Amino acid sequence: DVKVTQSSRYLVKRTGEKVFLECVQDMDHENMFWYRQDPGLGLRLIYFSYDVKMKEKGDIPEGYSVSREKKERFSLILESASTNQTSMYLCASSSRQGAWEKLFFGSGTQLSVL
Amino acid sequence: QKEVEQNSGPLSVPEGAIASLNCTYSDRGSQSFFWYRQYSGKSPELIMFIYSNGDKEDGRFTAQLNKASQYVSLLIRDSQPSDSATYLCAVNTESNFGNEKLTFGTGTRLTIIP
């Protein structure tokens, strides 16, 4: 069974902390994505990656960075957490670029920044 | 202008009736269109995709695409209480560096009334 695993289901952090959200997929997918989901705003793309060490900004990259050192792992980093980054964070992966395949989502991380 | 627009609902439909969900998109270059279903507290899951103008049927679900009008819809026949969920429309769009990314609408919340 295919799997996208996010390291934490719930996370509480303080303003100014550096926060790491980890995502691992076991499907050998090339493409990985980080979205955040907020009520009324839907899913918004933060960053994505089509290859190891390759990254591209999505629609709302401000305040975030990413790291992809290995194909199966894609990390989202909040350099200095702020209260407006309180959200549900969803990681996803898919198998190839160009001809779109299905996105597989992780179970999400609900981050609260106090 | 938002890239992908959906009526947020809620949309209430009696059990056994047809539920009709609509989505418009702004990028004329988009080629791939998806419908994801998201139950409360869960991650989105793909239920339909469509690439060509016209209708595509899969069981009780029919996706309809009209590229000239930049419109995609999802029909659910014989609606069941288990269809109650938020339905997300997603469209492929091109990033600033020419990579493809998936842009989601804000979702339509559907409630099937027994």
PDB file of C-alpha atoms in Angstrom:
ATOM      1  CA  ASP A   1       0.000   0.000   0.000  1.00  0.00           C
ATOM      2  CA  VAL A   2       1.389   3.366  -1.027  1.00  0.00           C
ATOM      3  CA  LYS A   3       2.243   5.732   1.721  1.00  0.00           C
ATOM      4  CA  VAL A   4       3.098   9.365   2.397  1.00  0.00           C
ATOM      5  CA  THR A   5       4.064   9.790   6.029  1.00  0.00           C
ATOM      6  CA  GLN A   6       4.185  13.081   7.861  1.00  0.00           C
ATOM      7  CA  SER A   7       6.165  13.026  11.066  1.00  0.00           C
ATOM      8  CA  SER A   8       3.617  14.665  13.365  1.00  0.00           C
ATOM      9  CA  ARG A   9      -0.178  14.833  13.380  1.00  0.00           C
ATOM     10  CA  TYR A  10      -0.296  17.730  15.844  1.00  0.00           C
ATOM     11  CA  LEU A  11       2.419  20.229  16.678  1.00  0.00           C
ATOM     12  CA  VAL A  12       2.443  23.219  19.007  1.00  0.00           C
ATOM     13  CA  LYS A  13       5.258  25.755  18.719  1.00  0.00           C
ATOM     14  CA  ARG A  14       6.052  29.204  20.021  1.00  0.00           C
ATOM     15  CA  THR A  15       6.453  32.369  17.973  1.00  0.00           C
ATOM     16  CA  GLY A  16      10.007  32.711  16.684  1.00  0.00           C
ATOM     17  CA  GLU A  17      10.873  29.017  16.889  1.00  0.00           C
ATOM     18  CA  LYS A  18      12.393  27.209  13.915  1.00  0.00           C
ATOM     19  CA  VAL A  19      10.023  24.438  12.899  1.00  0.00           C
ATOM     20  CA  PHE A  20      10.703  21.373  10.763  1.00  0.00           C
ATOM     21  CA  LEU A  21       7.894  19.400   9.146  1.00  0.00           C
ATOM     22  CA  GLU A  22       9.026  16.109   7.688  1.00  0.00           C
ATOM     23  CA  CYS A  23       7.474  14.093   4.900  1.00  0.00           C
ATOM     24  CA  VAL A  24       8.560  10.695   3.608  1.00  0.00           C
ATOM     25  CA  GLN A  25       7.100   8.720   0.701  1.00  0.00           C
ATOM     26  CA  ASP A  26       7.763   5.082  -0.094  1.00  0.00           C
ATOM     27  CA  MET A  27       6.580   5.074  -3.709  1.00  0.00           C
ATOM     28  CA  ASP A  28       9.790   6.242  -5.420  1.00  0.00           C
ATOM     29  CA  HIS A  29       7.905   9.328  -6.655  1.00  0.00           C
ATOM     30  CA  GLU A  30       9.869  12.099  -8.320  1.00  0.00           C
ATOM     31  CA  ASN A  31       7.473  14.892  -7.378  1.00  0.00           C
ATOM     32  CA  MET A  32       6.748  16.148  -3.892  1.00  0.00           C
ATOM     33  CA  PHE A  33       4.639  19.069  -2.703  1.00  0.00           C
ATOM     34  CA  TRP A  34       3.842  21.045   0.425  1.00  0.00           C
ATOM     35  CA  TYR A  35       0.401  22.639   0.757  1.00  0.00           C
ATOM     36  CA  ARG A  36      -1.289  24.438   3.589  1.00  0.00           C
ATOM     37  CA  GLN A  37      -5.036  24.295   4.090  1.00  0.00           C
ATOM     38  CA  ASP A  38      -7.025  27.000   5.823  1.00  0.00           C
ATOM     39  CA  PRO A  39     -10.815  27.373   6.167  1.00  0.00           C
ATOM     40  CA  GLY A  40     -12.233  29.325   3.251  1.00  0.00           C
ATOM     41  CA  LEU A  41      -8.883  29.431   1.443  1.00  0.00           C
ATOM     42  CA  GLY A  42      -8.576  25.861   0.287  1.00  0.00           C
ATOM     43  CA  LEU A  43      -5.271  24.184  -0.469  1.00  0.00           C
ATOM     44  CA  ARG A  44      -2.448  26.569  -1.308  1.00  0.00           C
ATOM     45  CA  LEU A  45       0.901  25.457  -2.676  1.00  0.00           C
ATOM     46  CA  ILE A  46       3.928  26.504  -0.640  1.00  0.00           C
ATOM     47  CA  TYR A  47       6.838  24.745  -2.354  1.00  0.00           C
ATOM     48  CA  PHE A  48       7.359  21.785  -4.634  1.00  0.00           C
ATOM     49  CA  SER A  49      10.177  19.645  -5.922  1.00  0.00           C
ATOM     50  CA  TYR A  50      10.570  17.539  -9.069  1.00  0.00           C
ATOM     51  CA  ASP A  51      13.923  16.065  -8.238  1.00  0.00           C
ATOM     52  CA  VAL A  52      16.453  15.684  -5.483  1.00  0.00           C
ATOM     53  CA  LYS A  53      17.970  19.041  -4.532  1.00  0.00           C
ATOM     54  CA  MET A  54      15.553  20.793  -6.892  1.00  0.00           C
ATOM     55  CA  LYS A  55      12.877  23.098  -5.486  1.00  0.00           C
ATOM     56  CA  GLU A  56      10.526  25.717  -6.758  1.00  0.00           C
ATOM     57  CA  LYS A  57       8.389  28.276  -4.987  1.00  0.00           C
ATOM     58  CA  GLY A  58       4.669  27.791  -5.060  1.00  0.00           C
ATOM     59  CA  ASP A  59       2.021  30.427  -4.548  1.00  0.00           C
ATOM     60  CA  ILE A  60       2.759  31.333  -0.913  1.00  0.00           C
ATOM     61  CA  PRO A  61       6.468  30.651  -0.169  1.00  0.00           C
ATOM     62  CA  GLU A  62       7.095  33.621   2.127  1.00  0.00           C
ATOM     63  CA  GLY A  63       8.307  32.545   5.557  1.00  0.00           C
ATOM     64  CA  TYR A  64       9.058  28.993   4.434  1.00  0.00           C
ATOM     65  CA  SER A  65      11.944  27.050   2.965  1.00  0.00           C
ATOM     66  CA  VAL A  66      12.348  23.416   1.941  1.00  0.00           C
ATOM     67  CA  SER A  67      14.979  20.740   1.714  1.00  0.00           C
ATOM     68  CA  ARG A  68      15.133  17.638  -0.460  1.00  0.00           C
ATOM     69  CA  GLU A  69      18.397  15.807   0.064  1.00  0.00           C
ATOM     70  CA  LYS A  70      16.968  12.371  -0.730  1.00  0.00           C
ATOM     71  CA  LYS A  71      14.290  11.372  -3.204  1.00  0.00           C
ATOM     72  CA  GLU A  72      11.920  10.014  -0.564  1.00  0.00           C
ATOM     73  CA  ARG A  73      12.115  12.906   1.903  1.00  0.00           C
ATOM     74  CA  PHE A  74      10.850  16.477   1.565  1.00  0.00           C
ATOM     75  CA  SER A  75      11.095  18.806   4.545  1.00  0.00           C
ATOM     76  CA  LEU A  76       9.294  22.082   5.117  1.00  0.00           C
ATOM     77  CA  ILE A  77      11.056  24.604   7.334  1.00  0.00           C
ATOM     78  CA  LEU A  78       9.511  27.575   9.089  1.00  0.00           C
ATOM     79  CA  GLU A  79      12.542  29.744   9.766  1.00  0.00           C
ATOM     80  CA  SER A  80      10.849  31.809  12.481  1.00  0.00           C
ATOM     81  CA  ALA A  81       7.329  30.642  13.192  1.00  0.00           C
ATOM     82  CA  SER A  82       4.584  33.237  13.391  1.00  0.00           C
ATOM     83  CA  THR A  83       0.963  32.984  14.482  1.00  0.00           C
ATOM     84  CA  ASN A  84      -0.276  33.405  10.886  1.00  0.00           C
ATOM     85  CA  GLN A  85       1.443  30.126  10.055  1.00  0.00           C
ATOM     86  CA  THR A  86      -0.997  28.245  12.250  1.00  0.00           C
ATOM     87  CA  SER A  87      -2.558  25.874   9.734  1.00  0.00           C
ATOM     88  CA  MET A  88      -2.991  22.317   8.479  1.00  0.00           C
ATOM     89  CA  TYR A  89       0.043  21.337   6.418  1.00  0.00           C
ATOM     90  CA  LEU A  90      -0.314  18.617   3.813  1.00  0.00           C
ATOM     91  CA  CYS A  91       2.489  16.873   2.004  1.00  0.00           C
ATOM     92  CA  ALA A  92       1.819  15.112  -1.304  1.00  0.00           C
ATOM     93  CA  SER A  93       3.716  13.165  -3.921  1.00  0.00           C
ATOM     94  CA  SER A  94       3.124  12.057  -7.495  1.00  0.00           C
ATOM     95  CA  SER A  95       4.941   9.875  -9.946  1.00  0.00           C
ATOM     96  CA  ARG A  96       5.940  12.102 -12.867  1.00  0.00           C
ATOM     97  CA  GLN A  97       5.933  15.530 -14.384  1.00  0.00           C
ATOM     98  CA  GLY A  98       4.231  16.561 -17.614  1.00  0.00           C
ATOM     99  CA  ALA A  99       1.469  13.994 -17.704  1.00  0.00           C
ATOM    100  CA  TRP A 100      -0.253  14.357 -14.426  1.00  0.00           C
ATOM    101  CA  GLU A 101      -0.643  11.381 -12.219  1.00  0.00           C
ATOM    102  CA  LYS A 102      -2.608  11.128  -9.026  1.00  0.00           C
ATOM    103  CA  LEU A 103      -1.451  13.101  -5.994  1.00  0.00           C
ATOM    104  CA  PHE A 104      -1.022  11.006  -2.861  1.00  0.00           C
ATOM    105  CA  PHE A 105      -1.452  12.986   0.320  1.00  0.00           C
ATOM    106  CA  GLY A 106      -0.096  12.434   3.787  1.00  0.00           C
ATOM    107  CA  SER A 107      -2.431  12.606   6.769  1.00  0.00           C
ATOM    108  CA  GLY A 108      -1.453  16.197   7.517  1.00  0.00           C
ATOM    109  CA  THR A 109       0.170  18.106  10.370  1.00  0.00           C
ATOM    110  CA  GLN A 110      -1.974  20.544  12.324  1.00  0.00           C
ATOM    111  CA  LEU A 111       0.473  23.212  13.443  1.00  0.00           C
ATOM    112  CA  SER A 112      -0.425  25.729  16.110  1.00  0.00           C
ATOM    113  CA  VAL A 113       1.917  28.664  16.693  1.00  0.00           C
ATOM    114  CA  LEU A 114       1.333  30.421  19.994  1.00  0.00           C
TER     115      LEU A 114
ATOM    116  CA  GLN B   1      -8.788  36.815 -10.170  1.00  0.00           C
ATOM    117  CA  LYS B   2      -8.485  33.432  -8.543  1.00  0.00           C
ATOM    118  CA  GLU B   3      -7.070  30.732 -10.774  1.00  0.00           C
ATOM    119  CA  VAL B   4      -9.634  28.104  -9.805  1.00  0.00           C
ATOM    120  CA  GLU B   5     -13.046  29.108  -8.479  1.00  0.00           C
ATOM    121  CA  GLN B   6     -15.713  27.036  -6.805  1.00  0.00           C
ATOM    122  CA  ASN B   7     -18.877  27.880  -4.940  1.00  0.00           C
ATOM    123  CA  SER B   8     -18.021  27.146  -1.303  1.00  0.00           C
ATOM    124  CA  GLY B   9     -21.546  25.978  -0.498  1.00  0.00           C
ATOM    125  CA  PRO B  10     -22.808  24.380   1.570  1.00  0.00           C
ATOM    126  CA  LEU B  11     -24.749  22.488  -1.062  1.00  0.00           C
ATOM    127  CA  SER B  12     -27.552  20.327   0.310  1.00  0.00           C
ATOM    128  CA  VAL B  13     -28.994  17.545  -1.835  1.00  0.00           C
ATOM    129  CA  PRO B  14     -31.629  14.934  -0.917  1.00  0.00           C
ATOM    130  CA  GLU B  15     -30.517  11.327  -0.860  1.00  0.00           C
ATOM    131  CA  GLY B  16     -30.988   9.702  -4.255  1.00  0.00           C
ATOM    132  CA  ALA B  17     -30.889  12.991  -6.181  1.00  0.00           C
ATOM    133  CA  ILE B  18     -28.144  14.303  -8.469  1.00  0.00           C
ATOM    134  CA  ALA B  19     -25.515  16.557  -6.942  1.00  0.00           C
ATOM    135  CA  SER B  20     -23.917  19.032  -9.339  1.00  0.00           C
ATOM    136  CA  LEU B  21     -20.614  20.672  -8.460  1.00  0.00           C
ATOM    137  CA  ASN B  22     -19.059  23.368 -10.611  1.00  0.00           C
ATOM    138  CA  CYS B  23     -15.625  24.845 -11.144  1.00  0.00           C
ATOM    139  CA  THR B  24     -14.167  27.530 -13.409  1.00  0.00           C
ATOM    140  CA  TYR B  25     -10.501  28.157 -14.142  1.00  0.00           C
ATOM    141  CA  SER B  26      -8.560  31.058 -15.599  1.00  0.00           C
ATOM    142  CA  ASP B  27      -5.526  29.470 -17.313  1.00  0.00           C
ATOM    143  CA  ARG B  28      -6.445  28.622 -20.920  1.00  0.00           C
ATOM    144  CA  GLY B  29      -3.325  26.481 -21.154  1.00  0.00           C
ATOM    145  CA  SER B  30      -4.532  24.021 -18.527  1.00  0.00           C
ATOM    146  CA  GLN B  31      -4.862  20.504 -19.842  1.00  0.00           C
ATOM    147  CA  SER B  32      -5.625  18.332 -16.834  1.00  0.00           C
ATOM    148  CA  PHE B  33      -8.540  18.599 -14.431  1.00  0.00           C
ATOM    149  CA  PHE B  34      -9.189  16.713 -11.228  1.00  0.00           C
ATOM    150  CA  TRP B  35     -11.830  16.252  -8.586  1.00  0.00           C
ATOM    151  CA  TYR B  36     -10.719  15.364  -5.080  1.00  0.00           C
ATOM    152  CA  ARG B  37     -12.999  14.433  -2.203  1.00  0.00           C
ATOM    153  CA  GLN B  38     -12.083  15.343   1.358  1.00  0.00           C
ATOM    154  CA  TYR B  39     -13.929  14.026   4.360  1.00  0.00           C
ATOM    155  CA  SER B  40     -13.797  16.105   7.520  1.00  0.00           C
ATOM    156  CA  GLY B  41     -10.476  15.615   9.296  1.00  0.00           C
ATOM    157  CA  LYS B  42      -9.042  13.552   6.444  1.00  0.00           C
ATOM    158  CA  SER B  43      -6.732  14.177   3.502  1.00  0.00           C
ATOM    159  CA  PRO B  44      -8.003  14.717  -0.043  1.00  0.00           C
ATOM    160  CA  GLU B  45      -8.394  11.669  -2.272  1.00  0.00           C
ATOM    161  CA  LEU B  46      -8.701  11.644  -6.049  1.00  0.00           C
ATOM    162  CA  ILE B  47     -12.073  10.537  -7.400  1.00  0.00           C
ATOM    163  CA  MET B  48     -12.035  11.702 -11.032  1.00  0.00           C
ATOM    164  CA  PHE B  49      -9.738  13.209 -13.623  1.00  0.00           C
ATOM    165  CA  ILE B  50     -10.509  14.424 -17.136  1.00  0.00           C
ATOM    166  CA  TYR B  51      -8.277  15.637 -19.945  1.00  0.00           C
ATOM    167  CA  SER B  52     -10.585  15.950 -22.970  1.00  0.00           C
ATOM    168  CA  ASN B  53     -13.679  17.990 -23.696  1.00  0.00           C
ATOM    169  CA  GLY B  54     -16.908  16.169 -22.996  1.00  0.00           C
ATOM    170  CA  ASP B  55     -18.015  13.735 -20.326  1.00  0.00           C
ATOM    171  CA  LYS B  56     -16.215  11.016 -18.443  1.00  0.00           C
ATOM    172  CA  GLU B  57     -18.179   8.551 -16.369  1.00  0.00           C
ATOM    173  CA  ASP B  58     -17.020   6.341 -13.522  1.00  0.00           C
ATOM    174  CA  GLY B  59     -19.793   4.597 -11.638  1.00  0.00           C
ATOM    175  CA  ARG B  60     -22.063   7.217 -10.081  1.00  0.00           C
ATOM    176  CA  PHE B  61     -19.638  10.015 -10.922  1.00  0.00           C
ATOM    177  CA  THR B  62     -19.474  11.999 -14.173  1.00  0.00           C
ATOM    178  CA  ALA B  63     -16.898  14.685 -14.868  1.00  0.00           C
ATOM    179  CA  GLN B  64     -17.705  17.221 -17.587  1.00  0.00           C
ATOM    180  CA  LEU B  65     -15.181  19.511 -19.255  1.00  0.00           C
ATOM    181  CA  ASN B  66     -15.744  22.501 -21.527  1.00  0.00           C
ATOM    182  CA  LYS B  67     -12.410  24.096 -22.364  1.00  0.00           C
ATOM    183  CA  ALA B  68     -13.938  26.868 -24.447  1.00  0.00           C
ATOM    184  CA  SER B  69     -15.929  28.045 -21.427  1.00  0.00           C
ATOM    185  CA  GLN B  70     -13.117  27.095 -19.005  1.00  0.00           C
ATOM    186  CA  TYR B  71     -15.577  25.109 -16.981  1.00  0.00           C
ATOM    187  CA  VAL B  72     -15.433  21.703 -15.337  1.00  0.00           C
ATOM    188  CA  SER B  73     -18.152  20.022 -13.340  1.00  0.00           C
ATOM    189  CA  LEU B  74     -18.793  16.890 -11.327  1.00  0.00           C
ATOM    190  CA  LEU B  75     -22.148  15.142 -11.219  1.00  0.00           C
ATOM    191  CA  ILE B  76     -22.924  12.589  -8.538  1.00  0.00           C
ATOM    192  CA  ARG B  77     -25.942  10.420  -9.358  1.00  0.00           C
ATOM    193  CA  ASP B  78     -28.024   8.613  -6.743  1.00  0.00           C
ATOM    194  CA  SER B  79     -26.405  10.656  -3.977  1.00  0.00           C
ATOM    195  CA  GLN B  80     -25.684   8.785  -0.754  1.00  0.00           C
ATOM    196  CA  PRO B  81     -25.050  10.116   2.762  1.00  0.00           C
ATOM    197  CA  SER B  82     -21.488   8.803   2.381  1.00  0.00           C
ATOM    198  CA  ASP B  83     -20.990  11.371  -0.410  1.00  0.00           C
ATOM    199  CA  SER B  84     -21.190  14.159   2.169  1.00  0.00           C
ATOM    200  CA  ALA B  85     -17.756  15.777   2.004  1.00  0.00           C
ATOM    201  CA  THR B  86     -15.873  18.736   0.586  1.00  0.00           C
ATOM    202  CA  TYR B  87     -15.127  18.424  -3.121  1.00  0.00           C
ATOM    203  CA  LEU B  88     -11.997  20.113  -4.407  1.00  0.00           C
ATOM    204  CA  CYS B  89     -11.494  21.018  -8.037  1.00  0.00           C
ATOM    205  CA  ALA B  90      -7.838  21.017  -9.153  1.00  0.00           C
ATOM    206  CA  VAL B  91      -6.292  22.215 -12.390  1.00  0.00           C
ATOM    207  CA  ASN B  92      -2.757  21.961 -13.715  1.00  0.00           C
ATOM    208  CA  THR B  93      -1.099  25.320 -14.227  1.00  0.00           C
ATOM    209  CA  GLU B  94       2.370  26.375 -15.256  1.00  0.00           C
ATOM    210  CA  SER B  95       4.835  27.735 -12.743  1.00  0.00           C
ATOM    211  CA  ASN B  96       7.161  30.682 -13.320  1.00  0.00           C
ATOM    212  CA  PHE B  97       9.885  28.256 -14.423  1.00  0.00           C
ATOM    213  CA  GLY B  98       7.695  26.259 -16.768  1.00  0.00           C
ATOM    214  CA  ASN B  99       7.034  23.377 -14.411  1.00  0.00           C
ATOM    215  CA  GLU B 100       3.549  22.077 -13.926  1.00  0.00           C
ATOM    216  CA  LYS B 101       1.812  22.440 -10.622  1.00  0.00           C
ATOM    217  CA  LEU B 102      -1.642  21.631  -9.383  1.00  0.00           C
ATOM    218  CA  THR B 103      -3.812  24.529  -8.270  1.00  0.00           C
ATOM    219  CA  PHE B 104      -6.836  23.813  -6.110  1.00  0.00           C
ATOM    220  CA  GLY B 105     -10.110  25.630  -5.697  1.00  0.00           C
ATOM    221  CA  THR B 106     -11.405  26.411  -2.234  1.00  0.00           C
ATOM    222  CA  GLY B 107     -13.775  23.452  -2.327  1.00  0.00           C
ATOM    223  CA  THR B 108     -17.534  22.955  -2.181  1.00  0.00           C
ATOM    224  CA  ARG B 109     -19.028  21.412   0.935  1.00  0.00           C
ATOM    225  CA  LEU B 110     -21.720  18.902  -0.026  1.00  0.00           C
ATOM    226  CA  THR B 111     -24.285  17.531   2.405  1.00  0.00           C
ATOM    227  CA  ILE B 112     -26.604  14.663   1.404  1.00  0.00           C
ATOM    228  CA  ILE B 113     -29.833  14.769   3.373  1.00  0.00           C
ATOM    229  CA  PRO B 114     -31.315  11.328   4.199  1.00  0.00           C
TER     230      PRO B 114
END
